[in-house]
């Protein structure tokens, strides 16, 4: 969550106001983003600080007018297009020596879960897809006086684990359950981050620019289960892919006694992920291309780059209570295939500080997932995604609730 600081504008002492950052980001994020990356704890002025938070997101995406491959329309034309999910995060920060701060954290930056089931016309495309991630990170910074404030250089490393499965129909049985095939995949990789920030604590000003690198996944492996049609469980692998790099600019400043304004702009390179070919083990990696005879299936994403713009205002009522509100817009990463269209989100949160060392937070968000259509879309190497199903969706609701605690001394 975004940590907002205000010193001189509020008189004696220092307080932190935690916004609905995680709730907002998780509710409107595009691509496979859930919690994303968050290093705001690194800026806490306390010698030691630790925090834990969790967000539950409830998207209500509905598919309608669904058709299957070659006019397959024997099942339902409607389905639920998204499942609720948790986004946890825990971190700790310590001042190593004067001017040097380091933090470690665990998060789940990426993920997706859709389960429209086997009884809709798009079941040859998707019965259930579930992607999960684990991210273990270490980040440090060095700050020194420059002019009226402090300049801070930021650097760090993170290790990611990605796993998931996808199920879809591989045949149709009008007299009973239809056969379902399943792909299970996992991979891991390393990334790094670098950034710079400038702070003037007396007016609660902070400007930060942080780059998070791509994560190379060159060890994608798993199994393809075709036992429902009399086949076998086949060892498989995927061509080298990358989790996206990102750049985020954050700004905040005190604007009046007890008031602070903030905003951010973030770009995420989701266009890296188009179609992930899945091939049996034993074939050369160079021949594992979506649409080739070697590829037994593929995970089609067909994303474009994501952009997120947000802004808001925070206020301290007294020594115990603070609150904030924020409005965000996220450009959808889907552009003709998939259901991730533009999202508008409004959120608010409160922070309760019973003692100077403890802060309890509660936040929520509500947003609109805008309407659109998913169908055929041409991609790399002449491959066309969406031939196994199409559907429409209207303006749908997404809500989120987030809670957390911070302890420092």
mmCIF file of C-alpha atoms in Angstrom:
data_model
loop_
_atom_site.group_PDB
_atom_site.id
_atom_site.type_symbol
_atom_site.label_atom_id
_atom_site.label_comp_id
_atom_site.label_asym_id
_atom_site.label_seq_id
_atom_site.Cartn_x
_atom_site.Cartn_y
_atom_site.Cartn_z
ATOM 1 C CA UNK A 1 0.000 0.000 0.000
ATOM 2 C CA UNK A 2 1.112 3.576 -0.582
ATOM 3 C CA UNK A 3 2.723 5.116 2.511
ATOM 4 C CA UNK A 4 2.115 8.840 2.866
ATOM 5 C CA UNK A 5 4.209 10.950 5.210
ATOM 6 C CA UNK A 6 3.537 14.409 6.605
ATOM 7 C CA UNK A 7 5.771 16.138 9.166
ATOM 8 C CA UNK A 8 5.996 19.913 9.505
ATOM 9 C CA UNK A 9 2.579 20.460 7.980
ATOM 10 C CA UNK A 10 1.022 18.555 10.871
ATOM 11 C CA UNK A 11 3.055 20.064 13.680
ATOM 12 C CA UNK A 12 5.061 17.915 16.056
ATOM 13 C CA UNK A 13 5.745 14.285 15.297
ATOM 14 C CA UNK A 14 5.378 12.103 12.215
ATOM 15 C CA UNK A 15 2.580 9.844 11.101
ATOM 16 C CA UNK A 16 1.996 7.437 8.266
ATOM 17 C CA UNK A 17 -1.209 7.204 6.291
ATOM 18 C CA UNK A 18 -1.702 3.961 4.392
ATOM 19 C CA UNK A 19 -3.973 4.185 1.406
ATOM 20 C CA UNK A 20 -5.841 1.613 -0.533
ATOM 21 C CA UNK A 21 -2.896 0.972 -2.855
ATOM 22 C CA UNK A 22 -3.005 -2.818 -2.765
ATOM 23 C CA UNK A 23 -6.794 -2.933 -2.956
ATOM 24 C CA UNK A 24 -6.820 -0.508 -5.886
ATOM 25 C CA UNK A 25 -3.966 -2.115 -7.808
ATOM 26 C CA UNK A 26 -5.348 -5.614 -7.373
ATOM 27 C CA UNK A 27 -8.858 -4.584 -8.398
ATOM 28 C CA UNK A 28 -7.931 -2.835 -11.645
ATOM 29 C CA UNK A 29 -4.611 -4.393 -12.714
ATOM 30 C CA UNK A 30 -4.238 -5.631 -16.280
ATOM 31 C CA UNK A 31 -2.410 -8.613 -17.701
ATOM 32 C CA UNK A 32 -1.538 -11.135 -15.010
ATOM 33 C CA UNK A 33 -0.915 -8.445 -12.396
ATOM 34 C CA UNK A 34 -2.300 -8.859 -8.901
ATOM 35 C CA UNK A 35 -0.231 -7.261 -6.134
ATOM 36 C CA UNK A 36 2.494 -6.043 -8.478
ATOM 37 C CA UNK A 37 5.690 -4.655 -6.940
ATOM 38 C CA UNK A 38 5.648 -2.457 -3.818
ATOM 39 C CA UNK A 39 8.731 -1.062 -2.038
ATOM 40 C CA UNK A 40 7.104 1.817 -0.139
ATOM 41 C CA UNK A 41 8.109 0.265 3.193
ATOM 42 C CA UNK A 42 11.717 1.118 2.316
ATOM 43 C CA UNK A 43 10.924 4.827 2.851
ATOM 44 C CA UNK A 44 9.736 4.431 6.452
ATOM 45 C CA UNK A 45 11.952 6.648 8.670
ATOM 46 C CA UNK A 46 11.852 4.255 11.642
ATOM 47 C CA UNK A 47 15.033 2.212 12.314
ATOM 48 C CA UNK A 48 12.933 -0.966 12.025
ATOM 49 C CA UNK A 49 9.487 -1.513 10.535
ATOM 50 C CA UNK A 50 7.470 -4.549 9.527
ATOM 51 C CA UNK A 51 4.048 -4.877 7.940
ATOM 52 C CA UNK A 52 1.612 -7.528 6.791
ATOM 53 C CA UNK A 53 -1.461 -7.052 4.628
ATOM 54 C CA UNK A 54 -3.997 -9.021 2.638
ATOM 55 C CA UNK A 55 -6.506 -8.007 -0.016
ATOM 56 C CA UNK A 56 -9.499 -9.929 -1.293
ATOM 57 C CA UNK A 57 -10.683 -8.994 -4.795
ATOM 58 C CA UNK A 58 -14.154 -9.845 -6.134
ATOM 59 C CA UNK A 59 -14.496 -9.351 -9.912
ATOM 60 C CA UNK A 60 -17.939 -9.961 -11.390
ATOM 61 C CA UNK A 61 -17.138 -10.455 -15.071
ATOM 62 C CA UNK A 62 -19.943 -12.152 -17.050
ATOM 63 C CA UNK A 63 -19.582 -13.722 -20.503
ATOM 64 C CA UNK A 64 -22.550 -13.673 -22.899
ATOM 65 C CA UNK A 65 -23.368 -14.530 -26.522
ATOM 66 C CA UNK A 66 -20.639 -17.183 -26.436
ATOM 67 C CA UNK A 67 -20.017 -19.343 -29.502
ATOM 68 C CA UNK A 68 -17.618 -22.237 -29.905
ATOM 69 C CA UNK A 69 -15.367 -23.455 -32.727
ATOM 70 C CA UNK A 70 -16.986 -23.772 -36.153
ATOM 71 C CA UNK A 71 -20.349 -22.620 -34.817
ATOM 72 C CA UNK A 72 -20.378 -25.009 -31.837
ATOM 73 C CA UNK A 73 -23.470 -23.749 -29.983
ATOM 74 C CA UNK A 74 -24.855 -26.783 -28.172
ATOM 75 C CA UNK A 75 -24.093 -25.552 -24.656
ATOM 76 C CA UNK A 76 -24.775 -22.372 -22.664
ATOM 77 C CA UNK A 77 -24.091 -18.967 -24.214
ATOM 78 C CA UNK A 78 -23.313 -17.396 -20.809
ATOM 79 C CA UNK A 79 -20.714 -18.041 -18.091
ATOM 80 C CA UNK A 80 -18.951 -16.437 -15.138
ATOM 81 C CA UNK A 81 -15.646 -15.002 -16.361
ATOM 82 C CA UNK A 82 -13.636 -14.442 -13.163
ATOM 83 C CA UNK A 83 -13.062 -15.813 -9.684
ATOM 84 C CA UNK A 84 -12.309 -13.997 -6.419
ATOM 85 C CA UNK A 85 -8.768 -14.149 -5.076
ATOM 86 C CA UNK A 86 -6.490 -13.177 -2.183
ATOM 87 C CA UNK A 87 -3.383 -10.995 -2.515
ATOM 88 C CA UNK A 88 -1.047 -11.328 0.526
ATOM 89 C CA UNK A 89 2.130 -9.414 1.283
ATOM 90 C CA UNK A 90 4.584 -9.275 4.194
ATOM 91 C CA UNK A 91 7.769 -7.255 4.549
ATOM 92 C CA UNK A 92 10.378 -5.939 6.972
ATOM 93 C CA UNK A 93 12.736 -2.960 6.732
ATOM 94 C CA UNK A 94 15.820 -2.083 8.789
ATOM 95 C CA UNK A 95 18.206 0.847 8.875
ATOM 96 C CA UNK A 96 21.581 -0.851 8.428
ATOM 97 C CA UNK A 97 23.671 2.272 9.079
ATOM 98 C CA UNK A 98 22.920 5.961 8.790
ATOM 99 C CA UNK A 99 21.650 6.579 5.253
ATOM 100 C CA UNK A 100 21.419 2.902 4.265
ATOM 101 C CA UNK A 101 18.070 1.072 4.486
ATOM 102 C CA UNK A 102 17.228 -2.477 3.402
ATOM 103 C CA UNK A 103 13.997 -4.431 3.184
ATOM 104 C CA UNK A 104 12.923 -7.982 2.419
ATOM 105 C CA UNK A 105 9.419 -8.948 1.380
ATOM 106 C CA UNK A 106 7.225 -11.758 0.120
ATOM 107 C CA UNK A 107 4.390 -11.088 -2.326
ATOM 108 C CA UNK A 108 2.302 -12.618 -5.105
ATOM 109 C CA UNK A 109 2.683 -10.092 -7.940
ATOM 110 C CA UNK A 110 1.142 -12.164 -10.758
ATOM 111 C CA UNK A 111 -1.872 -14.397 -11.067
ATOM 112 C CA UNK A 112 -5.162 -15.149 -12.796
ATOM 113 C CA UNK A 113 -8.135 -17.393 -12.136
ATOM 114 C CA UNK A 114 -11.093 -17.976 -14.438
ATOM 115 C CA UNK A 115 -13.445 -20.935 -14.172
ATOM 116 C CA UNK A 116 -16.350 -20.613 -16.642
ATOM 117 C CA UNK A 117 -16.809 -24.391 -16.534
ATOM 118 C CA UNK A 118 -17.460 -27.146 -19.059
ATOM 119 C CA UNK A 119 -21.070 -26.268 -19.863
ATOM 120 C CA UNK A 120 -20.574 -23.114 -21.971
ATOM 121 C CA UNK A 121 -19.884 -22.818 -25.689
ATOM 122 C CA UNK A 122 -16.345 -21.569 -25.062
ATOM 123 C CA UNK A 123 -15.311 -24.666 -23.107
ATOM 124 C CA UNK A 124 -13.000 -25.804 -25.926
ATOM 125 C CA UNK A 125 -11.056 -22.633 -25.159
ATOM 126 C CA UNK A 126 -11.269 -22.599 -21.367
ATOM 127 C CA UNK A 127 -12.892 -24.659 -18.632
ATOM 128 C CA UNK A 128 -10.602 -23.362 -15.896
ATOM 129 C CA UNK A 129 -7.298 -21.473 -15.846
ATOM 130 C CA UNK A 130 -5.378 -20.745 -12.645
ATOM 131 C CA UNK A 131 -1.973 -19.021 -12.546
ATOM 132 C CA UNK A 132 -0.093 -18.273 -9.312
ATOM 133 C CA UNK A 133 3.194 -16.681 -8.303
ATOM 134 C CA UNK A 134 5.570 -16.276 -5.376
ATOM 135 C CA UNK A 135 8.048 -13.398 -5.207
ATOM 136 C CA UNK A 136 10.934 -13.145 -2.718
ATOM 137 C CA UNK A 137 12.736 -9.810 -2.834
ATOM 138 C CA UNK A 138 15.542 -7.855 -1.204
ATOM 139 C CA UNK A 139 15.883 -4.115 -1.814
ATOM 140 C CA UNK A 140 18.296 -1.525 -0.402
ATOM 141 C CA UNK A 141 18.760 2.216 -0.728
ATOM 142 C CA UNK A 142 21.396 4.825 0.038
ATOM 143 C CA UNK A 143 20.351 8.414 0.741
ATOM 144 C CA UNK A 144 22.310 11.624 1.271
ATOM 145 C CA UNK A 145 21.588 15.337 1.584
ATOM 146 C CA UNK A 146 21.089 17.322 -1.610
ATOM 147 C CA UNK A 147 19.765 20.869 -1.398
ATOM 148 C CA UNK A 148 16.735 21.111 0.897
ATOM 149 C CA UNK A 149 16.107 17.371 0.804
ATOM 150 C CA UNK A 150 17.626 13.948 0.339
ATOM 151 C CA UNK A 151 18.491 12.017 -2.802
ATOM 152 C CA UNK A 152 18.066 8.247 -2.595
ATOM 153 C CA UNK A 153 19.427 5.530 -4.900
ATOM 154 C CA UNK A 154 17.551 2.218 -4.904
ATOM 155 C CA UNK A 155 18.569 -1.279 -6.005
ATOM 156 C CA UNK A 156 17.487 -4.852 -5.407
ATOM 157 C CA UNK A 157 16.970 -8.430 -6.577
ATOM 158 C CA UNK A 158 13.925 -10.695 -6.618
ATOM 159 C CA UNK A 159 13.265 -14.367 -7.303
ATOM 160 C CA UNK A 160 9.947 -15.507 -8.775
ATOM 161 C CA UNK A 161 8.148 -18.828 -8.961
ATOM 162 C CA UNK A 162 5.337 -19.139 -11.510
ATOM 163 C CA UNK A 163 2.938 -22.074 -11.691
ATOM 164 C CA UNK A 164 -0.505 -22.865 -13.014
ATOM 165 C CA UNK A 165 -2.837 -25.081 -14.986
ATOM 166 C CA UNK A 166 -5.380 -24.837 -17.769
ATOM 167 C CA UNK A 167 -8.265 -27.186 -18.515
ATOM 168 C CA UNK A 168 -10.380 -27.259 -21.673
ATOM 169 C CA UNK A 169 -12.643 -29.657 -23.545
ATOM 170 C CA UNK A 170 -10.897 -32.069 -25.916
ATOM 171 C CA UNK A 171 -14.084 -33.702 -27.152
ATOM 172 C CA UNK A 172 -17.880 -33.558 -26.835
ATOM 173 C CA UNK A 173 -20.181 -36.196 -25.369
ATOM 174 C CA UNK A 174 -23.910 -35.331 -25.718
ATOM 175 C CA UNK A 175 -24.877 -38.200 -23.380
ATOM 176 C CA UNK A 176 -22.630 -37.443 -20.422
ATOM 177 C CA UNK A 177 -19.579 -35.548 -19.175
ATOM 178 C CA UNK A 178 -17.290 -34.443 -21.993
ATOM 179 C CA UNK A 179 -13.569 -35.270 -21.843
ATOM 180 C CA UNK A 180 -11.287 -32.562 -20.456
ATOM 181 C CA UNK A 181 -7.582 -32.122 -21.088
ATOM 182 C CA UNK A 182 -5.297 -30.444 -18.583
ATOM 183 C CA UNK A 183 -1.947 -28.649 -18.826
ATOM 184 C CA UNK A 184 0.171 -28.080 -15.694
ATOM 185 C CA UNK A 185 3.174 -25.754 -15.916
ATOM 186 C CA UNK A 186 5.816 -24.251 -13.630
ATOM 187 C CA UNK A 187 8.871 -22.040 -14.034
ATOM 188 C CA UNK A 188 11.096 -19.662 -12.091
ATOM 189 C CA UNK A 189 13.570 -16.866 -12.673
ATOM 190 C CA UNK A 190 15.436 -13.845 -11.291
ATOM 191 C CA UNK A 191 14.901 -10.122 -11.725
ATOM 192 C CA UNK A 192 16.358 -6.867 -10.480
ATOM 193 C CA UNK A 193 15.223 -3.329 -9.765
ATOM 194 C CA UNK A 194 16.847 0.102 -9.781
ATOM 195 C CA UNK A 195 15.473 3.503 -8.987
ATOM 196 C CA UNK A 196 15.964 6.985 -7.629
ATOM 197 C CA UNK A 197 13.948 9.155 -5.253
ATOM 198 C CA UNK A 198 14.095 12.687 -3.928
ATOM 199 C CA UNK A 199 12.480 13.657 -0.632
ATOM 200 C CA UNK A 200 11.906 16.864 1.317
ATOM 201 C CA UNK A 201 10.439 15.580 4.601
ATOM 202 C CA UNK A 202 9.491 19.029 5.922
ATOM 203 C CA UNK A 203 6.829 19.413 3.205
ATOM 204 C CA UNK A 204 6.120 15.681 2.799
ATOM 205 C CA UNK A 205 7.429 15.784 -0.751
ATOM 206 C CA UNK A 206 8.625 12.634 -2.441
ATOM 207 C CA UNK A 207 9.237 11.819 -6.079
ATOM 208 C CA UNK A 208 10.391 8.304 -7.016
ATOM 209 C CA UNK A 209 11.088 6.529 -10.279
ATOM 210 C CA UNK A 210 11.663 2.749 -10.138
ATOM 211 C CA UNK A 211 12.381 0.222 -12.901
ATOM 212 C CA UNK A 212 11.700 -3.494 -12.371
ATOM 213 C CA UNK A 213 13.386 -5.796 -14.869
ATOM 214 C CA UNK A 214 11.979 -8.642 -16.907
ATOM 215 C CA UNK A 215 12.137 -12.140 -15.402
ATOM 216 C CA UNK A 216 13.401 -14.734 -17.849
ATOM 217 C CA UNK A 217 11.522 -18.044 -17.721
ATOM 218 C CA UNK A 218 13.656 -20.443 -19.762
ATOM 219 C CA UNK A 219 12.745 -23.545 -17.763
ATOM 220 C CA UNK A 220 8.985 -23.850 -18.316
ATOM 221 C CA UNK A 221 8.034 -27.482 -17.713
ATOM 222 C CA UNK A 222 5.042 -29.587 -16.786
ATOM 223 C CA UNK A 223 2.617 -32.241 -18.010
ATOM 224 C CA UNK A 224 -0.229 -32.623 -20.494
ATOM 225 C CA UNK A 225 -2.979 -34.940 -19.233
ATOM 226 C CA UNK A 226 -5.009 -36.603 -22.014
ATOM 227 C CA UNK A 227 -6.167 -39.639 -20.036
ATOM 228 C CA UNK A 228 -9.820 -38.573 -20.448
ATOM 229 C CA UNK A 229 -9.591 -39.524 -24.140
ATOM 230 C CA UNK A 230 -7.519 -42.661 -23.616
ATOM 231 C CA UNK A 231 -4.185 -40.875 -23.908
ATOM 232 C CA UNK A 232 -1.302 -40.507 -21.500
ATOM 233 C CA UNK A 233 0.226 -37.941 -19.183
ATOM 234 C CA UNK A 234 2.912 -36.403 -21.413
ATOM 235 C CA UNK A 235 5.945 -34.449 -20.126
ATOM 236 C CA UNK A 236 5.947 -31.031 -21.803
ATOM 237 C CA UNK A 237 7.942 -27.812 -21.938
ATOM 238 C CA UNK A 238 7.328 -24.254 -23.047
ATOM 239 C CA UNK A 239 9.407 -21.874 -25.131
ATOM 240 C CA UNK A 240 11.357 -19.218 -23.248
ATOM 241 C CA UNK A 241 9.075 -16.442 -21.980
ATOM 242 C CA UNK A 242 9.486 -13.347 -19.817
ATOM 243 C CA UNK A 243 7.433 -11.854 -17.044
ATOM 244 C CA UNK A 244 7.213 -8.159 -17.903
ATOM 245 C CA UNK A 245 9.417 -5.260 -16.897
ATOM 246 C CA UNK A 246 7.807 -2.101 -15.558
ATOM 247 C CA UNK A 247 8.468 1.552 -14.795
ATOM 248 C CA UNK A 248 6.586 3.498 -12.137
ATOM 249 C CA UNK A 249 6.693 7.195 -11.275
ATOM 250 C CA UNK A 250 5.202 8.231 -7.927
ATOM 251 C CA UNK A 251 4.683 11.761 -6.625
ATOM 252 C CA UNK A 252 3.364 13.128 -3.341
ATOM 253 C CA UNK A 253 3.411 16.483 -1.537
ATOM 254 C CA UNK A 254 1.776 18.264 1.360
ATOM 255 C CA UNK A 255 -0.726 20.841 0.141
ATOM 256 C CA UNK A 256 -2.099 22.250 3.423
ATOM 257 C CA UNK A 257 -1.849 21.511 7.158
ATOM 258 C CA UNK A 258 -2.981 17.913 7.551
ATOM 259 C CA UNK A 259 -3.485 17.354 3.804
ATOM 260 C CA UNK A 260 -1.420 15.526 1.227
ATOM 261 C CA UNK A 261 -1.891 14.931 -2.517
ATOM 262 C CA UNK A 262 -0.390 11.987 -4.386
ATOM 263 C CA UNK A 263 -0.375 10.315 -7.768
ATOM 264 C CA UNK A 264 1.403 7.749 -9.923
ATOM 265 C CA UNK A 265 1.912 6.610 -13.512
ATOM 266 C CA UNK A 266 2.946 3.024 -14.278
ATOM 267 C CA UNK A 267 3.831 1.222 -17.511
ATOM 268 C CA UNK A 268 4.013 -2.580 -17.661
ATOM 269 C CA UNK A 269 5.423 -4.399 -20.709
ATOM 270 C CA UNK A 270 2.608 -6.941 -21.029
ATOM 271 C CA UNK A 271 3.013 -7.142 -24.822
ATOM 272 C CA UNK A 272 5.875 -9.563 -24.093
ATOM 273 C CA UNK A 273 3.245 -12.230 -23.467
ATOM 274 C CA UNK A 274 1.436 -13.235 -26.664
ATOM 275 C CA UNK A 275 1.071 -17.006 -27.060
ATOM 276 C CA UNK A 276 3.066 -19.562 -25.038
ATOM 277 C CA UNK A 277 3.561 -22.746 -27.128
ATOM 278 C CA UNK A 278 3.477 -26.071 -25.270
ATOM 279 C CA UNK A 279 5.461 -28.972 -26.766
ATOM 280 C CA UNK A 280 6.291 -32.572 -25.776
ATOM 281 C CA UNK A 281 9.687 -33.143 -24.187
ATOM 282 C CA UNK A 282 12.179 -34.471 -26.717
ATOM 283 C CA UNK A 283 11.616 -31.945 -29.471
ATOM 284 C CA UNK A 284 14.186 -29.158 -29.966
ATOM 285 C CA UNK A 285 13.306 -25.832 -28.336
ATOM 286 C CA UNK A 286 13.811 -24.029 -31.659
ATOM 287 C CA UNK A 287 10.848 -25.898 -33.167
ATOM 288 C CA UNK A 288 8.478 -25.156 -30.263
ATOM 289 C CA UNK A 289 6.432 -22.377 -31.892
ATOM 290 C CA UNK A 290 2.713 -21.691 -31.554
ATOM 291 C CA UNK A 291 0.858 -23.087 -34.541
ATOM 292 C CA UNK A 292 3.651 -25.465 -35.555
ATOM 293 C CA UNK A 293 3.099 -29.261 -35.809
ATOM 294 C CA UNK A 294 5.284 -29.701 -32.720
ATOM 295 C CA UNK A 295 3.082 -27.597 -30.418
ATOM 296 C CA UNK A 296 0.343 -29.712 -28.854
ATOM 297 C CA UNK A 297 -1.408 -26.657 -27.398
ATOM 298 C CA UNK A 298 -0.716 -23.075 -26.352
ATOM 299 C CA UNK A 299 -1.574 -20.587 -23.632
ATOM 300 C CA UNK A 300 -2.929 -17.612 -25.569
ATOM 301 C CA UNK A 301 -2.754 -14.206 -23.867
ATOM 302 C CA UNK A 302 -2.195 -11.736 -26.736
ATOM 303 C CA UNK A 303 -1.633 -8.783 -24.418
ATOM 304 C CA UNK A 304 -0.740 -5.199 -25.205
ATOM 305 C CA UNK A 305 1.208 -2.959 -22.813
ATOM 306 C CA UNK A 306 -0.548 -1.793 -19.673
ATOM 307 C CA UNK A 307 -0.800 1.784 -18.374
ATOM 308 C CA UNK A 308 -2.132 2.808 -14.965
ATOM 309 C CA UNK A 309 -2.742 6.395 -13.802
ATOM 310 C CA UNK A 310 -3.949 7.219 -10.295
ATOM 311 C CA UNK A 311 -4.304 10.196 -7.983
ATOM 312 C CA UNK A 312 -5.792 11.041 -4.628
ATOM 313 C CA UNK A 313 -5.800 13.031 -1.404
ATOM 314 C CA UNK A 314 -5.037 12.031 2.189
ATOM 315 C CA UNK A 315 -5.990 13.773 5.457
ATOM 316 C CA UNK A 316 -5.035 13.440 9.123
ATOM 317 C CA UNK A 317 -7.965 14.054 11.470
ATOM 318 C CA UNK A 318 -6.050 13.657 14.737
ATOM 319 C CA UNK A 319 -3.137 11.721 16.234
ATOM 320 C CA UNK A 320 -4.989 8.403 15.863
ATOM 321 C CA UNK A 321 -7.040 8.620 12.671
ATOM 322 C CA UNK A 322 -6.129 9.283 9.033
ATOM 323 C CA UNK A 323 -8.004 8.655 5.790
ATOM 324 C CA UNK A 324 -7.554 8.910 2.038
ATOM 325 C CA UNK A 325 -9.344 8.540 -1.278
ATOM 326 C CA UNK A 326 -8.003 7.623 -4.705
ATOM 327 C CA UNK A 327 -9.206 7.385 -8.308
ATOM 328 C CA UNK A 328 -7.428 5.138 -10.828
ATOM 329 C CA UNK A 329 -7.658 4.299 -14.513
ATOM 330 C CA UNK A 330 -6.076 1.204 -16.009
ATOM 331 C CA UNK A 331 -5.789 0.728 -19.772
ATOM 332 C CA UNK A 332 -6.937 -2.772 -20.630
ATOM 333 C CA UNK A 333 -4.319 -5.198 -21.887
ATOM 334 C CA UNK A 334 -6.864 -7.033 -24.074
ATOM 335 C CA UNK A 335 -7.497 -5.595 -27.534
ATOM 336 C CA UNK A 336 -9.824 -7.971 -29.325
ATOM 337 C CA UNK A 337 -8.994 -11.222 -27.542
ATOM 338 C CA UNK A 338 -9.666 -11.656 -23.817
ATOM 339 C CA UNK A 339 -11.762 -9.689 -21.323
ATOM 340 C CA UNK A 340 -9.270 -7.258 -19.774
ATOM 341 C CA UNK A 341 -10.628 -3.924 -20.965
ATOM 342 C CA UNK A 342 -10.221 -0.478 -19.386
ATOM 343 C CA UNK A 343 -11.038 -0.262 -15.684
ATOM 344 C CA UNK A 344 -12.009 2.712 -13.527
ATOM 345 C CA UNK A 345 -11.613 2.279 -9.767
ATOM 346 C CA UNK A 346 -12.513 4.436 -6.754
ATOM 347 C CA UNK A 347 -11.093 3.541 -3.361
ATOM 348 C CA UNK A 348 -10.834 4.783 0.185
ATOM 349 C CA UNK A 349 -9.081 3.747 3.351
ATOM 350 C CA UNK A 350 -8.507 4.593 7.005
ATOM 351 C CA UNK A 351 -5.489 4.158 9.266
ATOM 352 C CA UNK A 352 -5.768 3.888 13.048
ATOM 353 C CA UNK A 353 -2.657 4.502 15.180
ATOM 354 C CA UNK A 354 -3.396 3.567 18.815
ATOM 355 C CA UNK A 355 0.292 4.032 19.732
ATOM 356 C CA UNK A 356 3.206 5.587 17.804
ATOM 357 C CA UNK A 357 4.549 2.070 17.085
ATOM 358 C CA UNK A 358 1.402 0.413 15.738
ATOM 359 C CA UNK A 359 -0.786 1.221 12.752
ATOM 360 C CA UNK A 360 -3.901 -0.705 11.703
ATOM 361 C CA UNK A 361 -5.390 -0.202 8.230
ATOM 362 C CA UNK A 362 -8.624 -0.967 6.476
ATOM 363 C CA UNK A 363 -9.392 -0.074 2.870
ATOM 364 C CA UNK A 364 -11.795 -0.860 0.068
ATOM 365 C CA UNK A 365 -12.292 -0.224 -3.620
ATOM 366 C CA UNK A 366 -15.080 -0.409 -6.169
ATOM 367 C CA UNK A 367 -14.613 -0.259 -9.921
ATOM 368 C CA UNK A 368 -16.117 -0.747 -13.357
ATOM 369 C CA UNK A 369 -14.737 -3.323 -15.806
ATOM 370 C CA UNK A 370 -15.715 -1.856 -19.159
ATOM 371 C CA UNK A 371 -17.500 -3.782 -21.905
ATOM 372 C CA UNK A 372 -16.066 -5.435 -25.000
ATOM 373 C CA UNK A 373 -15.801 -8.481 -27.248
ATOM 374 C CA UNK A 374 -13.359 -11.372 -27.434
ATOM 375 C CA UNK A 375 -12.864 -13.140 -30.754
ATOM 376 C CA UNK A 376 -10.235 -13.915 -33.339
ATOM 377 C CA UNK A 377 -7.013 -11.877 -33.187
ATOM 378 C CA UNK A 378 -3.952 -12.333 -35.395
ATOM 379 C CA UNK A 379 -0.622 -12.437 -33.580
ATOM 380 C CA UNK A 380 2.964 -13.509 -34.118
ATOM 381 C CA UNK A 381 3.997 -15.893 -36.920
ATOM 382 C CA UNK A 382 0.569 -15.554 -38.538
ATOM 383 C CA UNK A 383 -1.063 -17.354 -35.594
ATOM 384 C CA UNK A 384 -4.697 -16.437 -34.919
ATOM 385 C CA UNK A 385 -6.037 -16.740 -31.371
ATOM 386 C CA UNK A 386 -9.723 -17.053 -30.568
ATOM 387 C CA UNK A 387 -10.756 -19.523 -33.276
ATOM 388 C CA UNK A 388 -12.032 -21.891 -30.566
ATOM 389 C CA UNK A 389 -14.570 -19.442 -29.140
ATOM 390 C CA UNK A 390 -15.874 -15.901 -28.942
ATOM 391 C CA UNK A 391 -18.032 -13.997 -26.480
ATOM 392 C CA UNK A 392 -19.230 -10.540 -25.407
ATOM 393 C CA UNK A 393 -19.227 -8.877 -21.991
ATOM 394 C CA UNK A 394 -20.856 -5.754 -20.613
ATOM 395 C CA UNK A 395 -19.817 -3.212 -17.981
ATOM 396 C CA UNK A 396 -19.179 -5.282 -14.862
ATOM 397 C CA UNK A 397 -18.415 -4.566 -11.221
ATOM 398 C CA UNK A 398 -15.230 -5.273 -9.300
ATOM 399 C CA UNK A 399 -14.812 -4.739 -5.551
ATOM 400 C CA UNK A 400 -11.954 -5.272 -3.127
ATOM 401 C CA UNK A 401 -11.294 -5.062 0.595
ATOM 402 C CA UNK A 402 -7.888 -4.825 2.231
ATOM 403 C CA UNK A 403 -6.557 -4.943 5.779
ATOM 404 C CA UNK A 404 -3.108 -4.712 7.307
ATOM 405 C CA UNK A 405 -0.958 -3.914 10.308
ATOM 406 C CA UNK A 406 2.363 -2.153 10.658
ATOM 407 C CA UNK A 407 4.717 -2.283 13.638
ATOM 408 C CA UNK A 408 7.814 -0.093 13.933
ATOM 409 C CA UNK A 409 10.350 0.962 16.512
#
